[in-house]
Amino acid sequence: MAGDLEGKVALVTGSGNGIGRATALAFGRENAKVLVSDIDIAAGKETVRLIEKLGSEAVFVRADMAEESDIKALIEATVKTYGSLDCAVNNAGIEGEILPIAENPVENWERVLRINLTGVWLSMKYEIQQMLGQGGGSIVNIASIEGLIAFPGASAYVASKHGVNGITKTAALELMQSNIRVNSVCPGFIDTAMVDRLVTPVPEVTEVIAMSPAGRRGRPEEIAEAVIWLCSDKASFVSGHTMTVDGAYVVQ
Ligand code: NAD
């Protein structure tokens, strides 16, 4: 599709499953070199196998987005393996426990914020250091429609994703003159294990999706296409954008 990602180096965090895997595979199809990262080693290695099956290059590095040392080592490993970091997709995230604020343990709040927001901020910090040194790059953070609107019971997740959109815009302002573009994608309900996990404690989610404008979950590949475009030179004047890919969910 984009055509200009051939030979570029792409890092996708949380790419063992779901949206991350679909995005890593999409980079593979574009003939980019893909750094696959996750805490789930078996799933990450399977993503690498699927990319190699497409005839493209990929390697797996385990990294926990809750750990600054892992994040720093991941960026270093990417550059050591492939020589640069052209596209960084900060995708790893968790939903946490769905509970009203009054009943929500602070441990849940801290864990969700640590992985979903601090993890993205730290990832950007080390990605940007590399991209400044090499003269450019593109970063896409995977936020959510919950970075734009709220859902009851999801205070930590909603706060983390609003935060991701905020730091995306901040970084875009800091970096536009340095040839680094920073955008976020806000998926609606997508057909991944995360939504499967949500449906058990909150069965109404199934009904909400059925009654949404699209009447279905999105496919992880539909998110991946948006990420690929944002990373490509076709989006050369796009930065600081929060792109909803949600089947018209938030405009209802
Ligand atoms: P998923 O649970 O299917 O996959 C998430 C992946 O991230 C898994 O492979 C998991 O092992 C990995 N991961 C979890 N914690 C990690 C950590 N600490 N360090 C490294 N990797 C870790 O989820 P998904 O639906 O593919 O979600 C991907 C991203 O998209 C998340 O940021 C999520 O918040 C966001 N998102 C998902 C939806 C949806 O409907 N599925 C909607 C909006 C936003």
PDB file of N, CA and C and ligand atoms in Angstrom, residues 13-21 37-41 43-44 62-67 70 90-95 111 114-116 120 141-146 157 160-161 185-198 209 217-218 220 223 245, ligand 1:
ATOM      1  N   THR A  13       5.634  -2.673  19.684  1.00  0.00           N
ATOM      2  CA  THR A  13       5.566  -3.283  21.022  1.00  0.00           C
ATOM      3  C   THR A  13       4.235  -4.030  21.172  1.00  0.00           C
ATOM      4  N   GLY A  14       4.246  -5.063  21.993  1.00  0.00           N
ATOM      5  CA  GLY A  14       3.031  -5.856  22.196  1.00  0.00           C
ATOM      6  C   GLY A  14       2.575  -6.526  20.911  1.00  0.00           C
ATOM      7  N   SER A  15       3.526  -6.968  20.088  1.00  0.00           N
ATOM      8  CA  SER A  15       3.148  -7.488  18.760  1.00  0.00           C
ATOM      9  C   SER A  15       3.055  -9.012  18.722  1.00  0.00           C
ATOM     10  N   GLY A  16       2.873  -9.618  19.906  1.00  0.00           N
ATOM     11  CA  GLY A  16       2.642 -11.061  19.935  1.00  0.00           C
ATOM     12  C   GLY A  16       1.210 -11.421  19.600  1.00  0.00           C
ATOM     13  N   ASN A  17       0.301 -10.486  19.773  1.00  0.00           N
ATOM     14  CA  ASN A  17      -1.124 -10.776  19.588  1.00  0.00           C
ATOM     15  C   ASN A  17      -1.838  -9.560  19.002  1.00  0.00           C
ATOM     16  N   GLY A  18      -3.079  -9.791  18.610  1.00  0.00           N
ATOM     17  CA  GLY A  18      -4.029  -8.728  18.331  1.00  0.00           C
ATOM     18  C   GLY A  18      -3.574  -7.667  17.346  1.00  0.00           C
ATOM     19  N   ILE A  19      -3.793  -6.411  17.727  1.00  0.00           N
ATOM     20  CA  ILE A  19      -3.496  -5.268  16.855  1.00  0.00           C
ATOM     21  C   ILE A  19      -1.995  -5.186  16.582  1.00  0.00           C
ATOM     22  N   GLY A  20      -1.182  -5.469  17.604  1.00  0.00           N
ATOM     23  CA  GLY A  20       0.275  -5.413  17.428  1.00  0.00           C
ATOM     24  C   GLY A  20       0.754  -6.415  16.400  1.00  0.00           C
ATOM     25  N   ARG A  21       0.241  -7.656  16.490  1.00  0.00           N
ATOM     26  CA  ARG A  21       0.655  -8.663  15.511  1.00  0.00           C
ATOM     27  C   ARG A  21       0.207  -8.257  14.098  1.00  0.00           C
ATOM     28  N   SER A  37       8.167  -7.238  19.592  1.00  0.00           N
ATOM     29  CA  SER A  37       8.449  -7.259  21.029  1.00  0.00           C
ATOM     30  C   SER A  37       7.178  -7.535  21.818  1.00  0.00           C
ATOM     31  N   ASP A  38       7.331  -8.269  22.908  1.00  0.00           N
ATOM     32  CA  ASP A  38       6.174  -8.605  23.754  1.00  0.00           C
ATOM     33  C   ASP A  38       6.718  -9.195  25.055  1.00  0.00           C
ATOM     34  N   ILE A  39       5.830  -9.370  26.049  1.00  0.00           N
ATOM     35  CA  ILE A  39       6.224 -10.164  27.228  1.00  0.00           C
ATOM     36  C   ILE A  39       5.912 -11.639  26.980  1.00  0.00           C
ATOM     37  N   ASP A  40       5.046 -11.900  26.028  1.00  0.00           N
ATOM     38  CA  ASP A  40       4.646 -13.273  25.683  1.00  0.00           C
ATOM     39  C   ASP A  40       5.624 -13.789  24.611  1.00  0.00           C
ATOM     40  N   ILE A  41       6.596 -14.589  25.070  1.00  0.00           N
ATOM     41  CA  ILE A  41       7.684 -15.006  24.177  1.00  0.00           C
ATOM     42  C   ILE A  41       7.164 -15.894  23.038  1.00  0.00           C
ATOM     43  N   ALA A  43       4.183 -16.134  21.725  1.00  0.00           N
ATOM     44  CA  ALA A  43       3.355 -15.379  20.775  1.00  0.00           C
ATOM     45  C   ALA A  43       4.229 -14.476  19.899  1.00  0.00           C
ATOM     46  N   GLY A  44       5.235 -13.847  20.506  1.00  0.00           N
ATOM     47  CA  GLY A  44       6.129 -12.976  19.742  1.00  0.00           C
ATOM     48  C   GLY A  44       6.902 -13.753  18.693  1.00  0.00           C
ATOM     49  N   ARG A  62      12.203  -9.823  23.830  1.00  0.00           N
ATOM     50  CA  ARG A  62      11.253  -9.719  24.933  1.00  0.00           C
ATOM     51  C   ARG A  62      11.473  -8.413  25.678  1.00  0.00           C
ATOM     52  N   ALA A  63      10.414  -7.666  25.905  1.00  0.00           N
ATOM     53  CA  ALA A  63      10.531  -6.440  26.706  1.00  0.00           C
ATOM     54  C   ALA A  63       9.208  -6.165  27.408  1.00  0.00           C
ATOM     55  N   ASP A  64       9.309  -5.835  28.690  1.00  0.00           N
ATOM     56  CA  ASP A  64       8.131  -5.513  29.502  1.00  0.00           C
ATOM     57  C   ASP A  64       8.006  -3.990  29.548  1.00  0.00           C
ATOM     58  N   MET A  65       6.889  -3.477  29.057  1.00  0.00           N
ATOM     59  CA  MET A  65       6.704  -2.021  28.991  1.00  0.00           C
ATOM     60  C   MET A  65       6.499  -1.377  30.357  1.00  0.00           C
ATOM     61  N   ALA A  66       6.479  -2.194  31.399  1.00  0.00           N
ATOM     62  CA  ALA A  66       6.438  -1.639  32.756  1.00  0.00           C
ATOM     63  C   ALA A  66       7.840  -1.345  33.279  1.00  0.00           C
ATOM     64  N   GLU A  67       8.872  -1.778  32.548  1.00  0.00           N
ATOM     65  CA  GLU A  67      10.257  -1.681  33.023  1.00  0.00           C
ATOM     66  C   GLU A  67      11.088  -0.753  32.146  1.00  0.00           C
ATOM     67  N   ASP A  70      14.027  -2.458  30.379  1.00  0.00           N
ATOM     68  CA  ASP A  70      13.635  -3.271  29.218  1.00  0.00           C
ATOM     69  C   ASP A  70      13.404  -2.380  27.995  1.00  0.00           C
ATOM     70  N   ASN A  90       3.956   2.181  19.413  1.00  0.00           N
ATOM     71  CA  ASN A  90       3.827   1.892  20.840  1.00  0.00           C
ATOM     72  C   ASN A  90       2.414   1.382  21.089  1.00  0.00           C
ATOM     73  N   ASN A  91       2.312   0.053  21.052  1.00  0.00           N
ATOM     74  CA  ASN A  91       1.001  -0.600  21.027  1.00  0.00           C
ATOM     75  C   ASN A  91       0.665  -1.362  22.305  1.00  0.00           C
ATOM     76  N   ALA A  92       1.687  -1.875  23.007  1.00  0.00           N
ATOM     77  CA  ALA A  92       1.414  -2.737  24.162  1.00  0.00           C
ATOM     78  C   ALA A  92       0.511  -2.021  25.161  1.00  0.00           C
ATOM     79  N   GLY A  93      -0.481  -2.718  25.650  1.00  0.00           N
ATOM     80  CA  GLY A  93      -1.377  -2.106  26.626  1.00  0.00           C
ATOM     81  C   GLY A  93      -2.252  -3.155  27.279  1.00  0.00           C
ATOM     82  N   ILE A  94      -2.803  -2.781  28.425  1.00  0.00           N
ATOM     83  CA  ILE A  94      -3.700  -3.701  29.144  1.00  0.00           C
ATOM     84  C   ILE A  94      -4.989  -2.956  29.491  1.00  0.00           C
ATOM     85  N   GLU A  95      -6.056  -3.728  29.698  1.00  0.00           N
ATOM     86  CA  GLU A  95      -7.341  -3.108  30.046  1.00  0.00           C
ATOM     87  C   GLU A  95      -7.483  -2.924  31.563  1.00  0.00           C
ATOM     88  N   ARG A 111      -0.914   0.053  37.922  1.00  0.00           N
ATOM     89  CA  ARG A 111      -0.421  -0.899  36.917  1.00  0.00           C
ATOM     90  C   ARG A 111      -0.846  -0.463  35.507  1.00  0.00           C
ATOM     91  N   ARG A 114       1.030   2.602  34.565  1.00  0.00           N
ATOM     92  CA  ARG A 114       2.460   2.287  34.362  1.00  0.00           C
ATOM     93  C   ARG A 114       2.707   1.730  32.946  1.00  0.00           C
ATOM     94  N   ILE A 115       1.896   0.763  32.559  1.00  0.00           N
ATOM     95  CA  ILE A 115       2.116   0.121  31.248  1.00  0.00           C
ATOM     96  C   ILE A 115       1.599   1.010  30.119  1.00  0.00           C
ATOM     97  N   ASN A 116       0.362   1.487  30.250  1.00  0.00           N
ATOM     98  CA  ASN A 116      -0.284   2.168  29.123  1.00  0.00           C
ATOM     99  C   ASN A 116       0.205   3.600  28.907  1.00  0.00           C
ATOM    100  N   VAL A 120       4.471   4.116  27.424  1.00  0.00           N
ATOM    101  CA  VAL A 120       4.494   4.805  26.119  1.00  0.00           C
ATOM    102  C   VAL A 120       5.418   6.028  26.192  1.00  0.00           C
ATOM    103  N   ASN A 141       1.396   6.021  18.375  1.00  0.00           N
ATOM    104  CA  ASN A 141       0.961   5.461  19.654  1.00  0.00           C
ATOM    105  C   ASN A 141      -0.457   4.910  19.500  1.00  0.00           C
ATOM    106  N   ILE A 142      -0.670   3.705  20.017  1.00  0.00           N
ATOM    107  CA  ILE A 142      -2.019   3.147  19.957  1.00  0.00           C
ATOM    108  C   ILE A 142      -2.770   3.582  21.211  1.00  0.00           C
ATOM    109  N   ALA A 143      -3.669   4.540  21.028  1.00  0.00           N
ATOM    110  CA  ALA A 143      -4.509   5.013  22.142  1.00  0.00           C
ATOM    111  C   ALA A 143      -5.799   4.217  22.101  1.00  0.00           C
ATOM    112  N   SER A 144      -6.945   4.891  22.019  1.00  0.00           N
ATOM    113  CA  SER A 144      -8.240   4.190  22.023  1.00  0.00           C
ATOM    114  C   SER A 144      -9.328   5.249  21.872  1.00  0.00           C
ATOM    115  N   ILE A 145     -10.537   4.811  21.501  1.00  0.00           N
ATOM    116  CA  ILE A 145     -11.666   5.744  21.609  1.00  0.00           C
ATOM    117  C   ILE A 145     -11.829   6.164  23.073  1.00  0.00           C
ATOM    118  N   GLU A 146     -11.306   5.338  23.998  1.00  0.00           N
ATOM    119  CA  GLU A 146     -11.356   5.704  25.418  1.00  0.00           C
ATOM    120  C   GLU A 146     -10.296   6.756  25.766  1.00  0.00           C
ATOM    121  N   TYR A 157      -7.982   2.973  32.618  1.00  0.00           N
ATOM    122  CA  TYR A 157      -7.762   2.816  31.170  1.00  0.00           C
ATOM    123  C   TYR A 157      -8.066   4.126  30.430  1.00  0.00           C
ATOM    124  N   SER A 160      -5.401   6.615  31.129  1.00  0.00           N
ATOM    125  CA  SER A 160      -4.143   6.286  30.438  1.00  0.00           C
ATOM    126  C   SER A 160      -4.235   6.649  28.960  1.00  0.00           C
ATOM    127  N   LYS A 161      -5.364   6.382  28.339  1.00  0.00           N
ATOM    128  CA  LYS A 161      -5.475   6.619  26.896  1.00  0.00           C
ATOM    129  C   LYS A 161      -5.666   8.116  26.583  1.00  0.00           C
ATOM    130  N   VAL A 185      -3.390   6.503  17.061  1.00  0.00           N
ATOM    131  CA  VAL A 185      -4.567   5.873  16.465  1.00  0.00           C
ATOM    132  C   VAL A 185      -5.494   5.482  17.599  1.00  0.00           C
ATOM    133  N   CYS A 186      -6.774   5.783  17.434  1.00  0.00           N
ATOM    134  CA  CYS A 186      -7.774   5.471  18.468  1.00  0.00           C
ATOM    135  C   CYS A 186      -8.730   4.406  17.934  1.00  0.00           C
ATOM    136  N   PRO A 187      -8.408   3.139  18.202  1.00  0.00           N
ATOM    137  CA  PRO A 187      -9.309   2.094  17.708  1.00  0.00           C
ATOM    138  C   PRO A 187     -10.617   2.080  18.498  1.00  0.00           C
ATOM    139  N   GLY A 188     -11.686   1.667  17.814  1.00  0.00           N
ATOM    140  CA  GLY A 188     -12.938   1.338  18.502  1.00  0.00           C
ATOM    141  C   GLY A 188     -12.825  -0.084  19.035  1.00  0.00           C
ATOM    142  N   PHE A 189     -13.963  -0.773  19.142  1.00  0.00           N
ATOM    143  CA  PHE A 189     -13.929  -2.170  19.614  1.00  0.00           C
ATOM    144  C   PHE A 189     -13.382  -3.063  18.497  1.00  0.00           C
ATOM    145  N   ILE A 190     -12.267  -3.734  18.777  1.00  0.00           N
ATOM    146  CA  ILE A 190     -11.577  -4.535  17.766  1.00  0.00           C
ATOM    147  C   ILE A 190     -11.593  -6.002  18.196  1.00  0.00           C
ATOM    148  N   ASP A 191     -11.614  -6.869  17.218  1.00  0.00           N
ATOM    149  CA  ASP A 191     -11.750  -8.302  17.481  1.00  0.00           C
ATOM    150  C   ASP A 191     -10.425  -8.908  17.952  1.00  0.00           C
ATOM    151  N   THR A 192     -10.114  -8.708  19.217  1.00  0.00           N
ATOM    152  CA  THR A 192      -8.890  -9.266  19.808  1.00  0.00           C
ATOM    153  C   THR A 192      -9.228  -9.908  21.156  1.00  0.00           C
ATOM    154  N   ALA A 193      -8.218 -10.528  21.746  1.00  0.00           N
ATOM    155  CA  ALA A 193      -8.404 -11.167  23.055  1.00  0.00           C
ATOM    156  C   ALA A 193      -8.794 -10.146  24.123  1.00  0.00           C
ATOM    157  N   MET A 194      -8.353  -8.877  23.939  1.00  0.00           N
ATOM    158  CA  MET A 194      -8.680  -7.863  24.946  1.00  0.00           C
ATOM    159  C   MET A 194     -10.194  -7.678  25.059  1.00  0.00           C
ATOM    160  N   VAL A 195     -10.875  -7.577  23.935  1.00  0.00           N
ATOM    161  CA  VAL A 195     -12.329  -7.395  23.977  1.00  0.00           C
ATOM    162  C   VAL A 195     -12.999  -8.689  24.448  1.00  0.00           C
ATOM    163  N   ASP A 196     -12.462  -9.831  24.057  1.00  0.00           N
ATOM    164  CA  ASP A 196     -12.998 -11.110  24.573  1.00  0.00           C
ATOM    165  C   ASP A 196     -12.947 -11.115  26.096  1.00  0.00           C
ATOM    166  N   ARG A 197     -11.813 -10.611  26.644  1.00  0.00           N
ATOM    167  CA  ARG A 197     -11.671 -10.597  28.112  1.00  0.00           C
ATOM    168  C   ARG A 197     -12.666  -9.634  28.765  1.00  0.00           C
ATOM    169  N   LEU A 198     -12.991  -8.539  28.061  1.00  0.00           N
ATOM    170  CA  LEU A 198     -13.915  -7.531  28.614  1.00  0.00           C
ATOM    171  C   LEU A 198     -15.343  -8.031  28.659  1.00  0.00           C
ATOM    172  N   ILE A 209     -21.614  -3.130  21.094  1.00  0.00           N
ATOM    173  CA  ILE A 209     -20.991  -3.292  19.775  1.00  0.00           C
ATOM    174  C   ILE A 209     -22.067  -3.562  18.725  1.00  0.00           C
ATOM    175  N   ARG A 217     -17.360  -5.738  15.461  1.00  0.00           N
ATOM    176  CA  ARG A 217     -16.014  -5.356  15.901  1.00  0.00           C
ATOM    177  C   ARG A 217     -15.167  -5.042  14.674  1.00  0.00           C
ATOM    178  N   GLY A 218     -14.215  -4.146  14.836  1.00  0.00           N
ATOM    179  CA  GLY A 218     -13.238  -3.936  13.769  1.00  0.00           C
ATOM    180  C   GLY A 218     -12.259  -5.092  13.727  1.00  0.00           C
ATOM    181  N   PRO A 220      -8.266  -6.340  13.475  1.00  0.00           N
ATOM    182  CA  PRO A 220      -6.943  -5.786  13.778  1.00  0.00           C
ATOM    183  C   PRO A 220      -6.250  -5.241  12.526  1.00  0.00           C
ATOM    184  N   ILE A 223      -6.884  -1.615  11.769  1.00  0.00           N
ATOM    185  CA  ILE A 223      -6.067  -0.666  12.536  1.00  0.00           C
ATOM    186  C   ILE A 223      -4.665  -0.598  11.929  1.00  0.00           C
ATOM    187  N   VAL A 245     -10.243   5.127  14.377  1.00  0.00           N
ATOM    188  CA  VAL A 245     -10.520   4.042  13.414  1.00  0.00           C
ATOM    189  C   VAL A 245     -11.520   3.163  14.145  1.00  0.00           C
TER     190      VAL A 245
HETATM  191  P1  NAD B   1      -4.233  -7.930  23.217  1.00  0.00           P
HETATM  192  O1  NAD B   1      -4.422  -8.193  24.661  1.00  0.00           O
HETATM  193  O2  NAD B   1      -4.857  -8.822  22.221  1.00  0.00           O
HETATM  194  O3  NAD B   1      -2.666  -7.815  22.886  1.00  0.00           O
HETATM  195  C1  NAD B   1      -1.824  -7.015  23.671  1.00  0.00           C
HETATM  196  C2  NAD B   1      -0.412  -7.524  23.582  1.00  0.00           C
HETATM  197  O4  NAD B   1       0.380  -6.714  24.439  1.00  0.00           O
HETATM  198  C3  NAD B   1      -0.262  -8.967  24.064  1.00  0.00           C
HETATM  199  O5  NAD B   1       0.535  -9.701  23.158  1.00  0.00           O
HETATM  200  C4  NAD B   1       0.400  -8.827  25.418  1.00  0.00           C
HETATM  201  O6  NAD B   1       1.230  -9.928  25.760  1.00  0.00           O
HETATM  202  C5  NAD B   1       1.201  -7.553  25.234  1.00  0.00           C
HETATM  203  N1  NAD B   1       1.506  -6.910  26.510  1.00  0.00           N
HETATM  204  C6  NAD B   1       0.689  -6.753  27.586  1.00  0.00           C
HETATM  205  N2  NAD B   1       1.347  -6.164  28.587  1.00  0.00           N
HETATM  206  C7  NAD B   1       2.610  -5.943  28.146  1.00  0.00           C
HETATM  207  C8  NAD B   1       3.771  -5.373  28.721  1.00  0.00           C
HETATM  208  N3  NAD B   1       3.768  -4.952  29.998  1.00  0.00           N
HETATM  209  N4  NAD B   1       4.884  -5.285  27.979  1.00  0.00           N
HETATM  210  C9  NAD B   1       4.899  -5.757  26.708  1.00  0.00           C
HETATM  211  N5  NAD B   1       3.848  -6.315  26.101  1.00  0.00           N
HETATM  212  C10 NAD B   1       2.713  -6.409  26.820  1.00  0.00           C
HETATM  213  O7  NAD B   1      -4.731  -6.428  23.009  1.00  0.00           O
HETATM  214  P2  NAD B   1      -5.089  -5.624  21.682  1.00  0.00           P
HETATM  215  O8  NAD B   1      -6.553  -5.540  21.615  1.00  0.00           O
HETATM  216  O9  NAD B   1      -4.327  -6.107  20.520  1.00  0.00           O
HETATM  217  O10 NAD B   1      -4.578  -4.180  22.138  1.00  0.00           O
HETATM  218  C11 NAD B   1      -3.417  -3.570  21.623  1.00  0.00           C
HETATM  219  C12 NAD B   1      -3.476  -2.096  21.941  1.00  0.00           C
HETATM  220  O11 NAD B   1      -4.634  -1.531  21.352  1.00  0.00           O
HETATM  221  C13 NAD B   1      -3.565  -1.779  23.438  1.00  0.00           C
HETATM  222  O12 NAD B   1      -2.817  -0.629  23.732  1.00  0.00           O
HETATM  223  C14 NAD B   1      -5.046  -1.510  23.631  1.00  0.00           C
HETATM  224  O13 NAD B   1      -5.285  -0.682  24.745  1.00  0.00           O
HETATM  225  C15 NAD B   1      -5.370  -0.835  22.324  1.00  0.00           C
HETATM  226  N6  NAD B   1      -6.786  -0.864  21.983  1.00  0.00           N
HETATM  227  C16 NAD B   1      -7.450  -2.060  21.793  1.00  0.00           C
HETATM  228  C17 NAD B   1      -8.788  -2.027  21.460  1.00  0.00           C
HETATM  229  C18 NAD B   1      -9.589  -3.283  21.208  1.00  0.00           C
HETATM  230  O14 NAD B   1     -10.815  -3.173  21.044  1.00  0.00           O
HETATM  231  N7  NAD B   1      -8.994  -4.467  21.140  1.00  0.00           N
HETATM  232  C19 NAD B   1      -9.459  -0.816  21.342  1.00  0.00           C
HETATM  233  C20 NAD B   1      -8.768   0.361  21.555  1.00  0.00           C
HETATM  234  C21 NAD B   1      -7.424   0.324  21.861  1.00  0.00           C
END
